[in-house]
Amino acid sequence: MPEIPDLEAIRHYLMPRLDGLTVTHTEAPIPWLVRTGTEGLATLAGHRFGEIHRLGKFLLFFIDAGRILVINPMLTGRFHWVEAGAKKTGRMGVIVAFDNGHELRYSDMRRMGRWYLVAGPEELPTIPQWPTLGPDAMAVTEDEFLARIKSRRGQIKATLTNQEFICGIGNAYSDEILWAAQLHPHRRRATMDEADLRRLYACMREVEDESIAIVDATVQGEGLGKKEEWREHLKVHRQGGKPCPRCGSEIKAQVRSGSETNYCVVCQPLFE
Ligand SMILES: [Zn+2]
């Protein structure tokens, strides 16, 4: 599932390329991906793309007349930026063609992604899940983070990935952040003191910032379309059985309802 560094790299790659281009036409080979309807999508023709923003796991493409195209790629949504004649790869879901002969294509192997076209910022809350989203992990201040986490009782990994607490962090980066902060994923907030929580906040920003730089460089070099997420730099996530990069102990892998949690029991002891 694409997370903040993946979406930021996609945003940084697409924004200078799309900015100022006018849509010539759209196609939706998998129409139900466009939750607000393909008729609405077709009305993008003749309109210009501008800035791209991100909130949590949503990318927001601003269109000239104030409309916003909001895309949540969910598990396997993948963006492509190609010349119109390029061969189509993957399970092609939506295509937006532009006046410079390029296309923004979106493929989605599991067809779970969601596209919404809204009339303006005031309509964003009509998008399912939107009204309950917490502040973005890259925008929340340390004070706000500390204030919000005080009312959370559950395990820390579940809290970090709860989009109502803060949004943008998923299964992969929560493992990386907790390893960096030396906190066990099942630690309860009540067992953590203020120093733990401040360290967690600092590690969250550090891990995301470092990863954004790495993924940005990769995507600028190889372009979009080959992957939906870039994970080669991760230290513990999906590294079960390998030595911990900090202490050399074996990294644990625990699978629950299909998603894997990885951690080092030596560096991330569990105090209950
Ligand atoms: Zn370790």
PDB file of C-alpha atoms and ligand atoms in Angstrom:
ATOM      1  CA  MET A   1       0.000   0.000   0.000  1.00  0.00           C
ATOM      2  CA  PRO A   2       1.478   3.343  -1.018  1.00  0.00           C
ATOM      3  CA  GLU A   3       2.328   5.497   1.991  1.00  0.00           C
ATOM      4  CA  ILE A   4       3.561   9.065   2.522  1.00  0.00           C
ATOM      5  CA  PRO A   5       7.015   8.711   0.848  1.00  0.00           C
ATOM      6  CA  ASP A   6       5.507   6.975  -2.213  1.00  0.00           C
ATOM      7  CA  LEU A   7       2.718   9.534  -2.586  1.00  0.00           C
ATOM      8  CA  GLU A   8       5.068  12.469  -2.026  1.00  0.00           C
ATOM      9  CA  ALA A   9       7.442  11.142  -4.697  1.00  0.00           C
ATOM     10  CA  ILE A  10       4.522  10.716  -7.132  1.00  0.00           C
ATOM     11  CA  ARG A  11       3.342  14.244  -6.316  1.00  0.00           C
ATOM     12  CA  HIS A  12       6.819  15.736  -6.778  1.00  0.00           C
ATOM     13  CA  TYR A  13       7.232  13.883 -10.074  1.00  0.00           C
ATOM     14  CA  LEU A  14       3.839  14.792 -11.534  1.00  0.00           C
ATOM     15  CA  MET A  15       3.378  18.384 -10.387  1.00  0.00           C
ATOM     16  CA  PRO A  16       5.953  20.069 -12.687  1.00  0.00           C
ATOM     17  CA  ARG A  17       4.887  17.829 -15.571  1.00  0.00           C
ATOM     18  CA  LEU A  18       1.109  18.348 -15.237  1.00  0.00           C
ATOM     19  CA  ASP A  19       1.028  21.982 -14.146  1.00  0.00           C
ATOM     20  CA  GLY A  20      -0.658  24.093 -16.835  1.00  0.00           C
ATOM     21  CA  LEU A  21      -1.610  21.204 -19.132  1.00  0.00           C
ATOM     22  CA  THR A  22      -5.153  20.967 -20.482  1.00  0.00           C
ATOM     23  CA  VAL A  23      -7.114  17.715 -20.578  1.00  0.00           C
ATOM     24  CA  THR A  24      -8.122  16.562 -24.077  1.00  0.00           C
ATOM     25  CA  HIS A  25     -10.183  13.532 -23.018  1.00  0.00           C
ATOM     26  CA  THR A  26     -10.588  10.857 -20.341  1.00  0.00           C
ATOM     27  CA  GLU A  27     -11.261   7.126 -20.412  1.00  0.00           C
ATOM     28  CA  ALA A  28     -12.237   4.769 -17.611  1.00  0.00           C
ATOM     29  CA  PRO A  29     -11.720   1.104 -18.573  1.00  0.00           C
ATOM     30  CA  ILE A  30     -12.681   0.238 -14.969  1.00  0.00           C
ATOM     31  CA  PRO A  31     -15.529   2.732 -14.491  1.00  0.00           C
ATOM     32  CA  TRP A  32     -16.421   1.970 -10.868  1.00  0.00           C
ATOM     33  CA  LEU A  33     -13.020   3.262  -9.717  1.00  0.00           C
ATOM     34  CA  VAL A  34     -14.440   6.737 -10.382  1.00  0.00           C
ATOM     35  CA  ARG A  35     -16.818   6.891  -7.424  1.00  0.00           C
ATOM     36  CA  THR A  36     -18.316  10.229  -8.469  1.00  0.00           C
ATOM     37  CA  GLY A  37     -19.126   8.859 -11.944  1.00  0.00           C
ATOM     38  CA  THR A  38     -17.388   8.761 -15.321  1.00  0.00           C
ATOM     39  CA  GLU A  39     -19.737  11.444 -16.750  1.00  0.00           C
ATOM     40  CA  GLY A  40     -18.234  13.898 -14.285  1.00  0.00           C
ATOM     41  CA  LEU A  41     -14.722  12.746 -15.121  1.00  0.00           C
ATOM     42  CA  ALA A  42     -15.385  13.414 -18.828  1.00  0.00           C
ATOM     43  CA  THR A  43     -16.154  17.071 -18.008  1.00  0.00           C
ATOM     44  CA  LEU A  44     -12.457  17.549 -17.221  1.00  0.00           C
ATOM     45  CA  ALA A  45     -11.868  17.884 -20.992  1.00  0.00           C
ATOM     46  CA  GLY A  46     -10.835  21.447 -21.781  1.00  0.00           C
ATOM     47  CA  HIS A  47      -9.733  22.135 -18.208  1.00  0.00           C
ATOM     48  CA  ARG A  48      -6.262  22.767 -16.865  1.00  0.00           C
ATOM     49  CA  PHE A  49      -4.395  20.933 -14.118  1.00  0.00           C
ATOM     50  CA  GLY A  50      -2.538  22.923 -11.442  1.00  0.00           C
ATOM     51  CA  GLU A  51      -1.073  22.107  -8.050  1.00  0.00           C
ATOM     52  CA  ILE A  52      -1.078  18.685  -6.453  1.00  0.00           C
ATOM     53  CA  HIS A  53      -1.451  18.305  -2.703  1.00  0.00           C
ATOM     54  CA  ARG A  54      -1.584  15.299  -0.388  1.00  0.00           C
ATOM     55  CA  LEU A  55      -3.575  14.541   2.747  1.00  0.00           C
ATOM     56  CA  GLY A  56      -2.887  11.200   4.376  1.00  0.00           C
ATOM     57  CA  LYS A  57      -3.174   8.571   1.655  1.00  0.00           C
ATOM     58  CA  PHE A  58      -5.116  10.846  -0.729  1.00  0.00           C
ATOM     59  CA  LEU A  59      -3.607  12.850  -3.606  1.00  0.00           C
ATOM     60  CA  LEU A  60      -5.491  16.025  -4.538  1.00  0.00           C
ATOM     61  CA  PHE A  61      -5.179  17.369  -8.089  1.00  0.00           C
ATOM     62  CA  PHE A  62      -6.445  20.951  -8.332  1.00  0.00           C
ATOM     63  CA  ILE A  63      -8.261  21.820 -11.577  1.00  0.00           C
ATOM     64  CA  ASP A  64      -8.601  25.382 -12.968  1.00  0.00           C
ATOM     65  CA  ALA A  65     -12.259  26.076 -12.169  1.00  0.00           C
ATOM     66  CA  GLY A  66     -11.770  25.194  -8.504  1.00  0.00           C
ATOM     67  CA  ARG A  67     -12.619  21.536  -8.787  1.00  0.00           C
ATOM     68  CA  ILE A  68     -10.438  18.894  -7.145  1.00  0.00           C
ATOM     69  CA  LEU A  69      -9.713  15.377  -8.366  1.00  0.00           C
ATOM     70  CA  VAL A  70      -9.014  13.245  -5.280  1.00  0.00           C
ATOM     71  CA  ILE A  71      -7.354   9.850  -5.639  1.00  0.00           C
ATOM     72  CA  ASN A  72      -6.741   7.195  -2.989  1.00  0.00           C
ATOM     73  CA  PRO A  73      -4.724   4.391  -4.616  1.00  0.00           C
ATOM     74  CA  MET A  74      -5.504   1.977  -1.737  1.00  0.00           C
ATOM     75  CA  LEU A  75      -3.470  -1.251  -2.055  1.00  0.00           C
ATOM     76  CA  THR A  76      -2.242  -1.500  -5.618  1.00  0.00           C
ATOM     77  CA  GLY A  77      -3.036   1.754  -7.442  1.00  0.00           C
ATOM     78  CA  ARG A  78      -0.179   2.755  -9.705  1.00  0.00           C
ATOM     79  CA  PHE A  79       0.389   5.978 -11.666  1.00  0.00           C
ATOM     80  CA  HIS A  80       1.989   6.119 -15.117  1.00  0.00           C
ATOM     81  CA  TRP A  81       3.165   9.204 -17.029  1.00  0.00           C
ATOM     82  CA  VAL A  82       3.673   8.247 -20.666  1.00  0.00           C
ATOM     83  CA  GLU A  83       3.335   9.412 -24.252  1.00  0.00           C
ATOM     84  CA  ALA A  84      -0.140   8.699 -25.635  1.00  0.00           C
ATOM     85  CA  GLY A  85       1.055   5.904 -27.936  1.00  0.00           C
ATOM     86  CA  ALA A  86       2.917   3.959 -25.237  1.00  0.00           C
ATOM     87  CA  LYS A  87       1.938   0.343 -24.655  1.00  0.00           C
ATOM     88  CA  LYS A  88      -0.573  -0.124 -21.846  1.00  0.00           C
ATOM     89  CA  THR A  89       0.734  -2.186 -18.929  1.00  0.00           C
ATOM     90  CA  GLY A  90      -1.065  -3.609 -15.916  1.00  0.00           C
ATOM     91  CA  ARG A  91      -4.795  -3.547 -15.274  1.00  0.00           C
ATOM     92  CA  MET A  92      -5.570  -0.114 -16.720  1.00  0.00           C
ATOM     93  CA  GLY A  93      -8.273   1.677 -14.742  1.00  0.00           C
ATOM     94  CA  VAL A  94      -8.400   5.350 -15.722  1.00  0.00           C
ATOM     95  CA  ILE A  95      -6.650   7.487 -18.356  1.00  0.00           C
ATOM     96  CA  VAL A  96      -6.452  11.276 -18.496  1.00  0.00           C
ATOM     97  CA  ALA A  97      -5.000  12.564 -21.786  1.00  0.00           C
ATOM     98  CA  PHE A  98      -3.364  16.003 -22.074  1.00  0.00           C
ATOM     99  CA  ASP A  99      -2.707  18.517 -24.838  1.00  0.00           C
ATOM    100  CA  ASN A 100       1.054  17.903 -24.864  1.00  0.00           C
ATOM    101  CA  GLY A 101       0.581  14.317 -26.113  1.00  0.00           C
ATOM    102  CA  HIS A 102       1.078  12.708 -22.699  1.00  0.00           C
ATOM    103  CA  GLU A 103      -1.281  10.647 -20.581  1.00  0.00           C
ATOM    104  CA  LEU A 104      -1.676  10.225 -16.862  1.00  0.00           C
ATOM    105  CA  ARG A 105      -2.648   6.587 -16.560  1.00  0.00           C
ATOM    106  CA  TYR A 106      -3.761   4.733 -13.476  1.00  0.00           C
ATOM    107  CA  SER A 107      -3.626   0.952 -13.212  1.00  0.00           C
ATOM    108  CA  ASP A 108      -4.823  -1.079 -10.268  1.00  0.00           C
ATOM    109  CA  MET A 109      -4.227  -4.823 -10.007  1.00  0.00           C
ATOM    110  CA  ARG A 110      -6.763  -5.292  -7.190  1.00  0.00           C
ATOM    111  CA  ARG A 111      -9.108  -2.578  -8.497  1.00  0.00           C
ATOM    112  CA  MET A 112      -9.667  -1.121  -5.029  1.00  0.00           C
ATOM    113  CA  GLY A 113      -8.530   2.456  -5.685  1.00  0.00           C
ATOM    114  CA  ARG A 114     -10.943   5.362  -5.415  1.00  0.00           C
ATOM    115  CA  TRP A 115     -11.278   8.465  -7.552  1.00  0.00           C
ATOM    116  CA  TYR A 116     -13.537  11.376  -6.643  1.00  0.00           C
ATOM    117  CA  LEU A 117     -14.120  14.627  -8.532  1.00  0.00           C
ATOM    118  CA  VAL A 118     -15.492  17.337  -6.232  1.00  0.00           C
ATOM    119  CA  ALA A 119     -16.616  20.909  -6.994  1.00  0.00           C
ATOM    120  CA  GLY A 120     -14.297  22.489  -4.426  1.00  0.00           C
ATOM    121  CA  PRO A 121     -12.788  22.233  -0.922  1.00  0.00           C
ATOM    122  CA  GLU A 122     -16.242  22.561   0.650  1.00  0.00           C
ATOM    123  CA  GLU A 123     -17.218  19.237  -0.953  1.00  0.00           C
ATOM    124  CA  LEU A 124     -14.207  17.281   0.335  1.00  0.00           C
ATOM    125  CA  PRO A 125     -16.186  16.073   3.405  1.00  0.00           C
ATOM    126  CA  THR A 126     -18.539  14.196   1.057  1.00  0.00           C
ATOM    127  CA  ILE A 127     -15.677  11.755   0.407  1.00  0.00           C
ATOM    128  CA  PRO A 128     -16.090   8.665   2.620  1.00  0.00           C
ATOM    129  CA  GLN A 129     -13.644   8.644   5.560  1.00  0.00           C
ATOM    130  CA  TRP A 130     -12.660  12.307   4.928  1.00  0.00           C
ATOM    131  CA  PRO A 131     -14.569  13.923   7.841  1.00  0.00           C
ATOM    132  CA  THR A 132     -12.909  11.643  10.382  1.00  0.00           C
ATOM    133  CA  LEU A 133      -9.294  12.044   9.161  1.00  0.00           C
ATOM    134  CA  GLY A 134      -6.855  13.326  11.767  1.00  0.00           C
ATOM    135  CA  PRO A 135      -4.115  15.826  10.890  1.00  0.00           C
ATOM    136  CA  ASP A 136      -1.506  14.647   8.398  1.00  0.00           C
ATOM    137  CA  ALA A 137       1.560  12.989   9.956  1.00  0.00           C
ATOM    138  CA  MET A 138       3.817  15.501   8.204  1.00  0.00           C
ATOM    139  CA  ALA A 139       1.786  18.519   9.297  1.00  0.00           C
ATOM    140  CA  VAL A 140       0.903  17.697  12.908  1.00  0.00           C
ATOM    141  CA  THR A 141       3.004  19.664  15.418  1.00  0.00           C
ATOM    142  CA  GLU A 142       4.745  17.982  18.344  1.00  0.00           C
ATOM    143  CA  ASP A 143       2.377  19.654  20.836  1.00  0.00           C
ATOM    144  CA  GLU A 144      -0.697  18.548  18.896  1.00  0.00           C
ATOM    145  CA  PHE A 145       0.694  15.027  18.542  1.00  0.00           C
ATOM    146  CA  LEU A 146       1.294  14.816  22.324  1.00  0.00           C
ATOM    147  CA  ALA A 147      -2.162  16.218  23.089  1.00  0.00           C
ATOM    148  CA  ARG A 148      -3.910  13.820  20.706  1.00  0.00           C
ATOM    149  CA  ILE A 149      -2.041  10.711  21.840  1.00  0.00           C
ATOM    150  CA  LYS A 150      -2.918  11.246  25.528  1.00  0.00           C
ATOM    151  CA  SER A 151      -6.483  10.015  24.963  1.00  0.00           C
ATOM    152  CA  ARG A 152      -5.359   6.870  23.096  1.00  0.00           C
ATOM    153  CA  ARG A 153      -5.388   3.647  25.087  1.00  0.00           C
ATOM    154  CA  GLY A 154      -4.533   0.963  22.521  1.00  0.00           C
ATOM    155  CA  GLN A 155      -1.319  -0.543  21.242  1.00  0.00           C
ATOM    156  CA  ILE A 156       1.009   2.010  19.736  1.00  0.00           C
ATOM    157  CA  LYS A 157       1.203   0.477  16.242  1.00  0.00           C
ATOM    158  CA  ALA A 158      -2.598   0.449  15.991  1.00  0.00           C
ATOM    159  CA  THR A 159      -2.671   4.089  17.121  1.00  0.00           C
ATOM    160  CA  LEU A 160      -0.029   5.255  14.619  1.00  0.00           C
ATOM    161  CA  THR A 161      -1.875   3.606  11.733  1.00  0.00           C
ATOM    162  CA  ASN A 162      -5.294   4.853  12.854  1.00  0.00           C
ATOM    163  CA  GLN A 163      -6.163   7.522  10.263  1.00  0.00           C
ATOM    164  CA  GLU A 164      -8.443   9.263  12.766  1.00  0.00           C
ATOM    165  CA  PHE A 165      -5.471   9.855  15.099  1.00  0.00           C
ATOM    166  CA  ILE A 166      -3.125  11.140  12.400  1.00  0.00           C
ATOM    167  CA  CYS A 167      -3.308  10.252   8.721  1.00  0.00           C
ATOM    168  CA  GLY A 168      -0.786   8.918   6.226  1.00  0.00           C
ATOM    169  CA  ILE A 169       1.044   6.201   8.183  1.00  0.00           C
ATOM    170  CA  GLY A 170       0.423   2.576   7.227  1.00  0.00           C
ATOM    171  CA  ASN A 171       1.715  -0.871   8.080  1.00  0.00           C
ATOM    172  CA  ALA A 172       5.201  -0.502   6.584  1.00  0.00           C
ATOM    173  CA  TYR A 173       6.266   2.879   7.957  1.00  0.00           C
ATOM    174  CA  SER A 174       4.761   2.258  11.392  1.00  0.00           C
ATOM    175  CA  ASP A 175       7.219  -0.658  11.721  1.00  0.00           C
ATOM    176  CA  GLU A 176      10.100   1.564  10.621  1.00  0.00           C
ATOM    177  CA  ILE A 177       9.154   4.428  12.951  1.00  0.00           C
ATOM    178  CA  LEU A 178       8.690   2.151  15.994  1.00  0.00           C
ATOM    179  CA  TRP A 179      12.022   0.440  15.329  1.00  0.00           C
ATOM    180  CA  ALA A 180      13.733   3.838  15.067  1.00  0.00           C
ATOM    181  CA  ALA A 181      12.077   4.963  18.333  1.00  0.00           C
ATOM    182  CA  GLN A 182      12.882   1.595  19.985  1.00  0.00           C
ATOM    183  CA  LEU A 183       9.260   1.036  20.963  1.00  0.00           C
ATOM    184  CA  HIS A 184       7.560  -2.373  20.763  1.00  0.00           C
ATOM    185  CA  PRO A 185       4.574  -2.270  18.371  1.00  0.00           C
ATOM    186  CA  HIS A 186       2.285  -3.712  21.070  1.00  0.00           C
ATOM    187  CA  ARG A 187       3.322  -1.197  23.768  1.00  0.00           C
ATOM    188  CA  ARG A 188       0.358   0.601  25.238  1.00  0.00           C
ATOM    189  CA  ARG A 189       0.498   4.374  25.390  1.00  0.00           C
ATOM    190  CA  ALA A 190      -0.025   4.289  29.163  1.00  0.00           C
ATOM    191  CA  THR A 191       3.331   2.482  29.595  1.00  0.00           C
ATOM    192  CA  MET A 192       5.150   5.247  27.686  1.00  0.00           C
ATOM    193  CA  ASP A 193       6.424   8.427  29.338  1.00  0.00           C
ATOM    194  CA  GLU A 194       6.702  11.860  27.763  1.00  0.00           C
ATOM    195  CA  ALA A 195      10.291  11.216  26.598  1.00  0.00           C
ATOM    196  CA  ASP A 196       9.084   8.091  24.748  1.00  0.00           C
ATOM    197  CA  LEU A 197       6.309  10.065  23.075  1.00  0.00           C
ATOM    198  CA  ARG A 198       8.612  12.932  22.051  1.00  0.00           C
ATOM    199  CA  ARG A 199      11.114  10.413  20.670  1.00  0.00           C
ATOM    200  CA  LEU A 200       8.297   8.729  18.752  1.00  0.00           C
ATOM    201  CA  TYR A 201       7.273  12.046  17.195  1.00  0.00           C
ATOM    202  CA  ALA A 202      10.879  12.886  16.241  1.00  0.00           C
ATOM    203  CA  CYS A 203      11.423   9.426  14.723  1.00  0.00           C
ATOM    204  CA  MET A 204       8.170   9.673  12.781  1.00  0.00           C
ATOM    205  CA  ARG A 205       9.303  12.896  11.099  1.00  0.00           C
ATOM    206  CA  GLU A 206      12.864  11.652  10.609  1.00  0.00           C
ATOM    207  CA  VAL A 207      11.903   8.293   9.058  1.00  0.00           C
ATOM    208  CA  GLU A 208       9.344   9.920   6.747  1.00  0.00           C
ATOM    209  CA  ASP A 209      11.701  12.766   5.723  1.00  0.00           C
ATOM    210  CA  GLU A 210      14.595  10.392   4.994  1.00  0.00           C
ATOM    211  CA  SER A 211      12.327   8.030   3.065  1.00  0.00           C
ATOM    212  CA  ILE A 212      10.766  10.840   1.023  1.00  0.00           C
ATOM    213  CA  ALA A 213      14.276  11.895  -0.083  1.00  0.00           C
ATOM    214  CA  ILE A 214      15.222   8.322  -1.037  1.00  0.00           C
ATOM    215  CA  VAL A 215      11.993   7.531  -2.897  1.00  0.00           C
ATOM    216  CA  ASP A 216      12.030  10.957  -4.597  1.00  0.00           C
ATOM    217  CA  ALA A 217      15.502  10.293  -5.995  1.00  0.00           C
ATOM    218  CA  THR A 218      14.487   6.833  -7.214  1.00  0.00           C
ATOM    219  CA  VAL A 219      11.297   8.028  -8.899  1.00  0.00           C
ATOM    220  CA  GLN A 220      13.015  11.022 -10.529  1.00  0.00           C
ATOM    221  CA  GLY A 221      15.530   8.551 -11.953  1.00  0.00           C
ATOM    222  CA  GLU A 222      13.307   5.695 -13.112  1.00  0.00           C
ATOM    223  CA  GLY A 223       9.950   7.414 -13.645  1.00  0.00           C
ATOM    224  CA  LEU A 224       6.507   6.165 -12.637  1.00  0.00           C
ATOM    225  CA  GLY A 225       4.603   3.055 -13.632  1.00  0.00           C
ATOM    226  CA  LYS A 226       6.821   0.148 -12.594  1.00  0.00           C
ATOM    227  CA  LYS A 227       5.688   0.097  -8.967  1.00  0.00           C
ATOM    228  CA  GLU A 228       3.157   1.572  -6.595  1.00  0.00           C
ATOM    229  CA  GLU A 229       5.544   1.602  -3.621  1.00  0.00           C
ATOM    230  CA  TRP A 230       9.304   1.763  -3.178  1.00  0.00           C
ATOM    231  CA  ARG A 231      10.554  -0.238  -0.200  1.00  0.00           C
ATOM    232  CA  GLU A 232      14.182  -1.296  -0.776  1.00  0.00           C
ATOM    233  CA  HIS A 233      15.479   1.123   1.882  1.00  0.00           C
ATOM    234  CA  LEU A 234      13.306  -0.186   4.744  1.00  0.00           C
ATOM    235  CA  LYS A 235      15.257  -1.525   7.722  1.00  0.00           C
ATOM    236  CA  VAL A 236      12.804  -3.898   9.436  1.00  0.00           C
ATOM    237  CA  HIS A 237       9.515  -4.069   7.558  1.00  0.00           C
ATOM    238  CA  ARG A 238       9.306  -7.362   5.611  1.00  0.00           C
ATOM    239  CA  GLN A 239      12.807  -8.180   6.900  1.00  0.00           C
ATOM    240  CA  GLY A 240      11.700 -10.969   9.272  1.00  0.00           C
ATOM    241  CA  GLY A 241      14.474 -13.506   9.976  1.00  0.00           C
ATOM    242  CA  LYS A 242      17.226 -11.089   8.982  1.00  0.00           C
ATOM    243  CA  PRO A 243      19.556  -9.472  11.526  1.00  0.00           C
ATOM    244  CA  CYS A 244      18.442  -6.220  13.156  1.00  0.00           C
ATOM    245  CA  PRO A 245      20.573  -3.420  11.657  1.00  0.00           C
ATOM    246  CA  ARG A 246      21.116  -2.006  15.162  1.00  0.00           C
ATOM    247  CA  CYS A 247      21.893  -5.025  17.375  1.00  0.00           C
ATOM    248  CA  GLY A 248      22.130  -8.051  15.069  1.00  0.00           C
ATOM    249  CA  SER A 249      19.296 -10.052  16.726  1.00  0.00           C
ATOM    250  CA  GLU A 250      16.794 -11.731  14.458  1.00  0.00           C
ATOM    251  CA  ILE A 251      13.918  -9.507  13.312  1.00  0.00           C
ATOM    252  CA  LYS A 252      10.543 -10.987  14.263  1.00  0.00           C
ATOM    253  CA  ALA A 253       7.700 -11.362  11.810  1.00  0.00           C
ATOM    254  CA  GLN A 254       4.158 -11.583  13.103  1.00  0.00           C
ATOM    255  CA  VAL A 255       1.263 -11.955  10.686  1.00  0.00           C
ATOM    256  CA  ARG A 256      -2.236 -10.967  11.762  1.00  0.00           C
ATOM    257  CA  SER A 257      -5.182 -10.842   9.372  1.00  0.00           C
ATOM    258  CA  GLY A 258      -2.860 -10.739   6.395  1.00  0.00           C
ATOM    259  CA  SER A 259      -0.649  -7.861   7.471  1.00  0.00           C
ATOM    260  CA  GLU A 260       2.854  -8.337   8.775  1.00  0.00           C
ATOM    261  CA  THR A 261       4.442  -6.603  11.757  1.00  0.00           C
ATOM    262  CA  ASN A 262       8.210  -6.668  12.100  1.00  0.00           C
ATOM    263  CA  TYR A 263      10.298  -5.643  15.086  1.00  0.00           C
ATOM    264  CA  CYS A 264      13.389  -6.483  17.151  1.00  0.00           C
ATOM    265  CA  VAL A 265      12.619  -7.868  20.625  1.00  0.00           C
ATOM    266  CA  VAL A 266      16.025  -6.740  21.905  1.00  0.00           C
ATOM    267  CA  CYS A 267      15.876  -3.120  20.680  1.00  0.00           C
ATOM    268  CA  GLN A 268      12.131  -2.829  21.198  1.00  0.00           C
ATOM    269  CA  PRO A 269      11.391  -4.517  24.543  1.00  0.00           C
ATOM    270  CA  LEU A 270       7.779  -4.913  25.624  1.00  0.00           C
ATOM    271  CA  PHE A 271       7.008  -3.451  29.062  1.00  0.00           C
ATOM    272  CA  GLU A 272       3.496  -4.200  30.249  1.00  0.00           C
TER     273      GLU A 272
HETATM  274 ZN    ZN B   1      17.793  -4.890  17.490  1.00  0.00          ZN
END
